[in-house]
PDB file of C-alpha atoms in Angstrom:
ATOM      1  CA  MET X   1       0.000   0.000   0.000  1.00  0.00           C
ATOM      2  CA  ILE X   2       1.343   3.410  -0.961  1.00  0.00           C
ATOM      3  CA  PHE X   3      -1.271   5.719   0.562  1.00  0.00           C
ATOM      4  CA  THR X   4      -4.939   5.952   1.424  1.00  0.00           C
ATOM      5  CA  THR X   5      -7.183   8.989   1.373  1.00  0.00           C
ATOM      6  CA  GLU X   6     -10.684   9.385   2.695  1.00  0.00           C
ATOM      7  CA  ARG X   7     -12.172   7.419  -0.226  1.00  0.00           C
ATOM      8  CA  LEU X   8      -9.249   6.012  -2.206  1.00  0.00           C
ATOM      9  CA  ARG X   9      -6.331   3.632  -1.948  1.00  0.00           C
ATOM     10  CA  LEU X  10      -3.138   4.118  -3.983  1.00  0.00           C
ATOM     11  CA  ARG X  11      -0.984   1.044  -4.465  1.00  0.00           C
ATOM     12  CA  GLU X  12       1.499  -0.373  -6.943  1.00  0.00           C
ATOM     13  CA  LEU X  13       0.040  -1.759 -10.143  1.00  0.00           C
ATOM     14  CA  THR X  14       0.283  -5.555 -10.437  1.00  0.00           C
ATOM     15  CA  GLU X  15      -0.390  -8.174 -13.084  1.00  0.00           C
ATOM     16  CA  ASP X  16      -3.815  -8.622 -11.480  1.00  0.00           C
ATOM     17  CA  ASP X  17      -4.654  -5.122 -12.754  1.00  0.00           C
ATOM     18  CA  ALA X  18      -3.869  -5.999 -16.383  1.00  0.00           C
ATOM     19  CA  GLN X  19      -7.466  -6.275 -17.640  1.00  0.00           C
ATOM     20  CA  SER X  20      -8.725  -3.152 -15.838  1.00  0.00           C
ATOM     21  CA  PHE X  21      -5.584  -1.267 -16.864  1.00  0.00           C
ATOM     22  CA  TYR X  22      -6.133  -2.268 -20.492  1.00  0.00           C
ATOM     23  CA  GLN X  23      -9.814  -1.247 -20.382  1.00  0.00           C
ATOM     24  CA  LEU X  24      -8.783   2.169 -19.063  1.00  0.00           C
ATOM     25  CA  LEU X  25      -6.161   2.709 -21.760  1.00  0.00           C
ATOM     26  CA  ALA X  26      -8.331   1.333 -24.579  1.00  0.00           C
ATOM     27  CA  ASP X  27     -11.130   3.853 -23.953  1.00  0.00           C
ATOM     28  CA  PRO X  28     -10.897   6.614 -26.599  1.00  0.00           C
ATOM     29  CA  GLU X  29     -12.555   9.201 -24.325  1.00  0.00           C
ATOM     30  CA  VAL X  30     -10.199   8.473 -21.428  1.00  0.00           C
ATOM     31  CA  MET X  31      -7.227   8.638 -23.784  1.00  0.00           C
ATOM     32  CA  ALA X  32      -8.391  11.735 -25.699  1.00  0.00           C
ATOM     33  CA  TYR X  33      -5.572  13.804 -24.154  1.00  0.00           C
ATOM     34  CA  SER X  34      -2.899  11.116 -24.297  1.00  0.00           C
ATOM     35  CA  PRO X  35      -0.224  11.510 -26.969  1.00  0.00           C
ATOM     36  CA  SER X  36      -0.577   7.816 -27.817  1.00  0.00           C
ATOM     37  CA  GLY X  37      -4.366   7.688 -28.044  1.00  0.00           C
ATOM     38  CA  SER X  38      -6.105   4.414 -27.208  1.00  0.00           C
ATOM     39  CA  LEU X  39      -3.828   1.440 -26.624  1.00  0.00           C
ATOM     40  CA  SER X  40      -4.058  -2.188 -27.676  1.00  0.00           C
ATOM     41  CA  LEU X  41      -3.870  -5.023 -25.153  1.00  0.00           C
ATOM     42  CA  GLU X  42      -0.248  -5.634 -26.153  1.00  0.00           C
ATOM     43  CA  GLN X  43       0.668  -1.949 -25.709  1.00  0.00           C
ATOM     44  CA  ALA X  44      -1.108  -1.736 -22.344  1.00  0.00           C
ATOM     45  CA  THR X  45       0.630  -4.898 -21.106  1.00  0.00           C
ATOM     46  CA  LYS X  46       4.025  -3.500 -22.108  1.00  0.00           C
ATOM     47  CA  LEU X  47       3.240  -0.206 -20.371  1.00  0.00           C
ATOM     48  CA  LEU X  48       2.151  -1.987 -17.195  1.00  0.00           C
ATOM     49  CA  THR X  49       5.525  -3.753 -17.112  1.00  0.00           C
ATOM     50  CA  GLU X  50       7.346  -0.430 -17.651  1.00  0.00           C
ATOM     51  CA  TYR X  51       5.433   1.134 -14.759  1.00  0.00           C
ATOM     52  CA  GLN X  52       6.416  -1.764 -12.495  1.00  0.00           C
ATOM     53  CA  VAL X  53      10.093  -1.292 -13.422  1.00  0.00           C
ATOM     54  CA  MET X  54       9.754   2.388 -12.509  1.00  0.00           C
ATOM     55  CA  TYR X  55       8.929   1.424  -8.895  1.00  0.00           C
ATOM     56  CA  LYS X  56      12.257  -0.400  -8.659  1.00  0.00           C
ATOM     57  CA  ASN X  57      14.249   2.348 -10.373  1.00  0.00           C
ATOM     58  CA  TYR X  58      12.767   5.403  -8.650  1.00  0.00           C
ATOM     59  CA  GLY X  59      10.737   4.208  -5.669  1.00  0.00           C
ATOM     60  CA  PHE X  60       7.656   5.825  -7.190  1.00  0.00           C
ATOM     61  CA  GLY X  61       5.622   5.648 -10.362  1.00  0.00           C
ATOM     62  CA  ARG X  62       2.035   5.524 -11.496  1.00  0.00           C
ATOM     63  CA  TRP X  63      -0.028   3.895  -8.774  1.00  0.00           C
ATOM     64  CA  ALA X  64      -3.319   2.073  -9.129  1.00  0.00           C
ATOM     65  CA  VAL X  65      -6.223   4.072  -7.715  1.00  0.00           C
ATOM     66  CA  GLU X  66      -9.026   2.029  -6.235  1.00  0.00           C
ATOM     67  CA  THR X  67     -12.066   2.904  -4.167  1.00  0.00           C
ATOM     68  CA  LYS X  68     -11.858   1.936  -0.506  1.00  0.00           C
ATOM     69  CA  SER X  69     -15.572   1.173  -0.388  1.00  0.00           C
ATOM     70  CA  ASN X  70     -15.418  -1.766  -2.802  1.00  0.00           C
ATOM     71  CA  ASN X  71     -11.759  -2.134  -3.909  1.00  0.00           C
ATOM     72  CA  THR X  72     -12.649  -1.203  -7.492  1.00  0.00           C
ATOM     73  CA  PHE X  73      -9.809  -0.140  -9.811  1.00  0.00           C
ATOM     74  CA  ILE X  74     -10.744   3.286 -11.228  1.00  0.00           C
ATOM     75  CA  GLY X  75      -7.465   4.441 -12.759  1.00  0.00           C
ATOM     76  CA  TYR X  76      -4.001   5.588 -11.802  1.00  0.00           C
ATOM     77  CA  SER X  77      -2.203   8.582 -10.365  1.00  0.00           C
ATOM     78  CA  GLY X  78       1.414   9.147  -9.592  1.00  0.00           C
ATOM     79  CA  LEU X  79       4.804  10.477 -10.537  1.00  0.00           C
ATOM     80  CA  ALA X  80       7.155   9.831 -13.442  1.00  0.00           C
ATOM     81  CA  PRO X  81      10.447  11.241 -14.749  1.00  0.00           C
ATOM     82  CA  LEU X  82      10.048  13.681 -17.635  1.00  0.00           C
ATOM     83  CA  ALA X  83      12.268  16.057 -19.607  1.00  0.00           C
ATOM     84  CA  VAL X  84      10.616  19.419 -20.244  1.00  0.00           C
ATOM     85  CA  CYS X  85      12.310  22.288 -22.058  1.00  0.00           C
ATOM     86  CA  GLY X  86      15.669  20.571 -21.685  1.00  0.00           C
ATOM     87  CA  LYS X  87      15.295  20.036 -17.935  1.00  0.00           C
ATOM     88  CA  SER X  88      14.774  16.753 -16.095  1.00  0.00           C
ATOM     89  CA  THR X  89      11.852  16.857 -13.712  1.00  0.00           C
ATOM     90  CA  ILE X  90       9.123  14.705 -12.248  1.00  0.00           C
ATOM     91  CA  GLU X  91       5.638  14.774 -13.731  1.00  0.00           C
ATOM     92  CA  LEU X  92       2.365  14.424 -11.868  1.00  0.00           C
ATOM     93  CA  ILE X  93       0.017  12.137 -13.789  1.00  0.00           C
ATOM     94  CA  PHE X  94      -3.592  11.127 -13.229  1.00  0.00           C
ATOM     95  CA  ARG X  95      -6.050   9.194 -15.401  1.00  0.00           C
ATOM     96  CA  LEU X  96      -9.420   7.769 -14.371  1.00  0.00           C
ATOM     97  CA  GLN X  97     -12.129   5.645 -15.946  1.00  0.00           C
ATOM     98  CA  ARG X  98     -15.095   7.606 -17.295  1.00  0.00           C
ATOM     99  CA  ASN X  99     -17.465   6.228 -14.653  1.00  0.00           C
ATOM    100  CA  ALA X 100     -15.230   7.841 -11.993  1.00  0.00           C
ATOM    101  CA  TRP X 101     -15.286  11.320 -13.562  1.00  0.00           C
ATOM    102  CA  GLY X 102     -17.052  14.189 -11.846  1.00  0.00           C
ATOM    103  CA  GLN X 103     -16.870  12.712  -8.336  1.00  0.00           C
ATOM    104  CA  GLY X 104     -13.725  14.436  -7.061  1.00  0.00           C
ATOM    105  CA  TYR X 105     -11.617  11.286  -7.348  1.00  0.00           C
ATOM    106  CA  GLY X 106      -9.164  12.873  -9.809  1.00  0.00           C
ATOM    107  CA  PHE X 107      -8.350  15.690  -7.409  1.00  0.00           C
ATOM    108  CA  GLU X 108      -8.194  13.335  -4.417  1.00  0.00           C
ATOM    109  CA  ALA X 109      -5.794  10.952  -6.183  1.00  0.00           C
ATOM    110  CA  ALA X 110      -3.641  13.755  -7.610  1.00  0.00           C
ATOM    111  CA  LYS X 111      -3.486  15.467  -4.209  1.00  0.00           C
ATOM    112  CA  ALA X 112      -2.229  12.233  -2.639  1.00  0.00           C
ATOM    113  CA  ALA X 113       0.508  11.961  -5.291  1.00  0.00           C
ATOM    114  CA  VAL X 114       1.498  15.602  -4.711  1.00  0.00           C
ATOM    115  CA  TYR X 115       1.645  15.037  -0.960  1.00  0.00           C
ATOM    116  CA  LEU X 116       3.889  12.007  -1.425  1.00  0.00           C
ATOM    117  CA  ALA X 117       6.104  13.860  -3.913  1.00  0.00           C
ATOM    118  CA  PHE X 118       7.025  16.499  -1.359  1.00  0.00           C
ATOM    119  CA  THR X 119       6.966  14.461   1.865  1.00  0.00           C
ATOM    120  CA  ARG X 120       7.959  10.848   1.259  1.00  0.00           C
ATOM    121  CA  PHE X 121      10.074  11.406  -1.865  1.00  0.00           C
ATOM    122  CA  ARG X 122      11.309  14.914  -0.965  1.00  0.00           C
ATOM    123  CA  LEU X 123      11.173  16.156  -4.546  1.00  0.00           C
ATOM    124  CA  PRO X 124      12.136  19.813  -5.083  1.00  0.00           C
ATOM    125  CA  SER X 125       9.345  20.389  -7.605  1.00  0.00           C
ATOM    126  CA  ILE X 126       6.874  18.649  -9.894  1.00  0.00           C
ATOM    127  CA  VAL X 127       5.315  19.508 -13.218  1.00  0.00           C
ATOM    128  CA  THR X 128       2.276  18.436 -15.155  1.00  0.00           C
ATOM    129  CA  LEU X 129       1.543  19.027 -18.823  1.00  0.00           C
ATOM    130  CA  VAL X 130      -2.059  19.787 -19.738  1.00  0.00           C
ATOM    131  CA  GLU X 131      -3.452  20.302 -23.215  1.00  0.00           C
ATOM    132  CA  THR X 132      -4.894  23.790 -23.589  1.00  0.00           C
ATOM    133  CA  ASP X 133      -8.464  22.520 -24.061  1.00  0.00           C
ATOM    134  CA  ASN X 134      -8.456  19.916 -21.251  1.00  0.00           C
ATOM    135  CA  GLU X 135     -10.665  21.862 -18.863  1.00  0.00           C
ATOM    136  CA  ALA X 136     -11.102  19.013 -16.355  1.00  0.00           C
ATOM    137  CA  ALA X 137      -7.342  18.592 -15.858  1.00  0.00           C
ATOM    138  CA  LYS X 138      -6.842  22.363 -15.696  1.00  0.00           C
ATOM    139  CA  ALA X 139      -9.437  22.548 -12.916  1.00  0.00           C
ATOM    140  CA  ILE X 140      -7.642  19.828 -10.927  1.00  0.00           C
ATOM    141  CA  VAL X 141      -4.203  21.434 -11.224  1.00  0.00           C
ATOM    142  CA  ALA X 142      -5.660  24.831 -10.283  1.00  0.00           C
ATOM    143  CA  LYS X 143      -7.204  23.274  -7.156  1.00  0.00           C
ATOM    144  CA  LEU X 144      -3.792  21.789  -6.367  1.00  0.00           C
ATOM    145  CA  GLY X 145      -2.297  25.277  -6.474  1.00  0.00           C
ATOM    146  CA  MET X 146      -0.037  24.530  -9.430  1.00  0.00           C
ATOM    147  CA  LYS X 147       1.280  27.594 -11.248  1.00  0.00           C
ATOM    148  CA  SER X 148       0.764  27.988 -14.968  1.00  0.00           C
ATOM    149  CA  GLY X 149       3.971  28.302 -16.933  1.00  0.00           C
ATOM    150  CA  ASP X 150       4.838  28.359 -20.596  1.00  0.00           C
ATOM    151  CA  THR X 151       2.672  26.924 -23.333  1.00  0.00           C
ATOM    152  CA  ILE X 152       4.810  24.593 -25.404  1.00  0.00           C
ATOM    153  CA  ASN X 153       4.363  22.237 -28.336  1.00  0.00           C
ATOM    154  CA  ARG X 154       4.659  18.672 -27.098  1.00  0.00           C
ATOM    155  CA  TRP X 155       3.587  15.539 -28.955  1.00  0.00           C
ATOM    156  CA  GLY X 156       2.366  17.821 -31.760  1.00  0.00           C
ATOM    157  CA  LYS X 157      -0.089  19.581 -29.423  1.00  0.00           C
ATOM    158  CA  GLU X 158      -0.168  22.808 -27.442  1.00  0.00           C
ATOM    159  CA  VAL X 159       0.264  22.038 -23.738  1.00  0.00           C
ATOM    160  CA  ILE X 160       0.555  24.238 -20.688  1.00  0.00           C
ATOM    161  CA  CYS X 161       3.333  23.470 -18.199  1.00  0.00           C
ATOM    162  CA  TYR X 162       2.102  23.701 -14.619  1.00  0.00           C
ATOM    163  CA  TRP X 163       4.696  23.767 -11.824  1.00  0.00           C
ATOM    164  CA  LEU X 164       4.641  23.266  -8.097  1.00  0.00           C
ATOM    165  CA  LYS X 165       7.705  23.883  -5.927  1.00  0.00           C
ATOM    166  CA  SER X 166       6.360  23.132  -2.472  1.00  0.00           C
ATOM    167  CA  LEU X 167       3.562  21.345  -0.682  1.00  0.00           C
ATOM    168  CA  PRO X 168       0.342  23.253  -1.459  1.00  0.00           C
ATOM    169  CA  ASP X 169      -2.217  24.421   1.081  1.00  0.00           C
ATOM    170  CA  CYS X 170      -4.744  21.841  -0.159  1.00  0.00           C
ATOM    171  CA  CYS X 171      -2.535  19.112   1.338  1.00  0.00           C
ATOM    172  CA  GLN X 172      -2.899  20.455   4.876  1.00  0.00           C
ATOM    173  CA  GLY X 173      -4.334  17.756   7.124  1.00  0.00           C
ATOM    174  CA  MET X 174      -2.854  14.903   5.085  1.00  0.00           C
ATOM    175  CA  GLU X 175      -0.028  14.644   7.616  1.00  0.00           C
ATOM    176  CA  GLU X 176      -2.325  12.819  10.037  1.00  0.00           C
ATOM    177  CA  LEU X 177      -3.272  10.270   7.360  1.00  0.00           C
ATOM    178  CA  PHE X 178       0.374   9.808   6.447  1.00  0.00           C
ATOM    179  CA  LEU X 179       1.549   9.347  10.040  1.00  0.00           C
ATOM    180  CA  ALA X 180      -1.287   6.952  10.839  1.00  0.00           C
ATOM    181  CA  GLN X 181      -0.393   4.844   7.810  1.00  0.00           C
ATOM    182  CA  GLU X 182       3.332   4.894   8.613  1.00  0.00           C
ATOM    183  CA  HIS X 183       2.662   3.684  12.177  1.00  0.00           C
ATOM    184  CA  SER X 184       0.264   0.951  11.095  1.00  0.00           C
ATOM    185  CA  SER X 185       2.738  -0.503   8.567  1.00  0.00           C
TER     186      SER X 185
END
């Protein structure tokens, strides 16, 4: 277990997630803002393996997001290395199934990843890239307190770079969750 929030559990992705992971990445609406678009089963399986290697190499990665109420996989959120404008950084990433949209899960999962970035992994900053017309993602990063930076061309699309250099105010109160989880481990 990586972290739990009020309604969600973040954990490492496993082979048991392969079918749900594939269904997420095969959905054209979910993948509308992904540079790759929808993925095949073979592509999703390869990506799942790459994400698992990332845990070993960095200690973090994209974590499965599941509901605590019924242990249902609803997507992923996490951190990944990224080069932006010639600089190496760590990217905040979040992607949820359509049936989980509009319920605050995206913000809750992203907030947990941000909290871990600055507390457990002691990162100096994080970035996220959001396409200019992705209003849902822009709303989440604004709620996280991320600062809008340059608009760049990435993957053949206009994206806005959002940066965060310290733990945002929205993460206040997560310390108690974190400490409780550390002591129960």
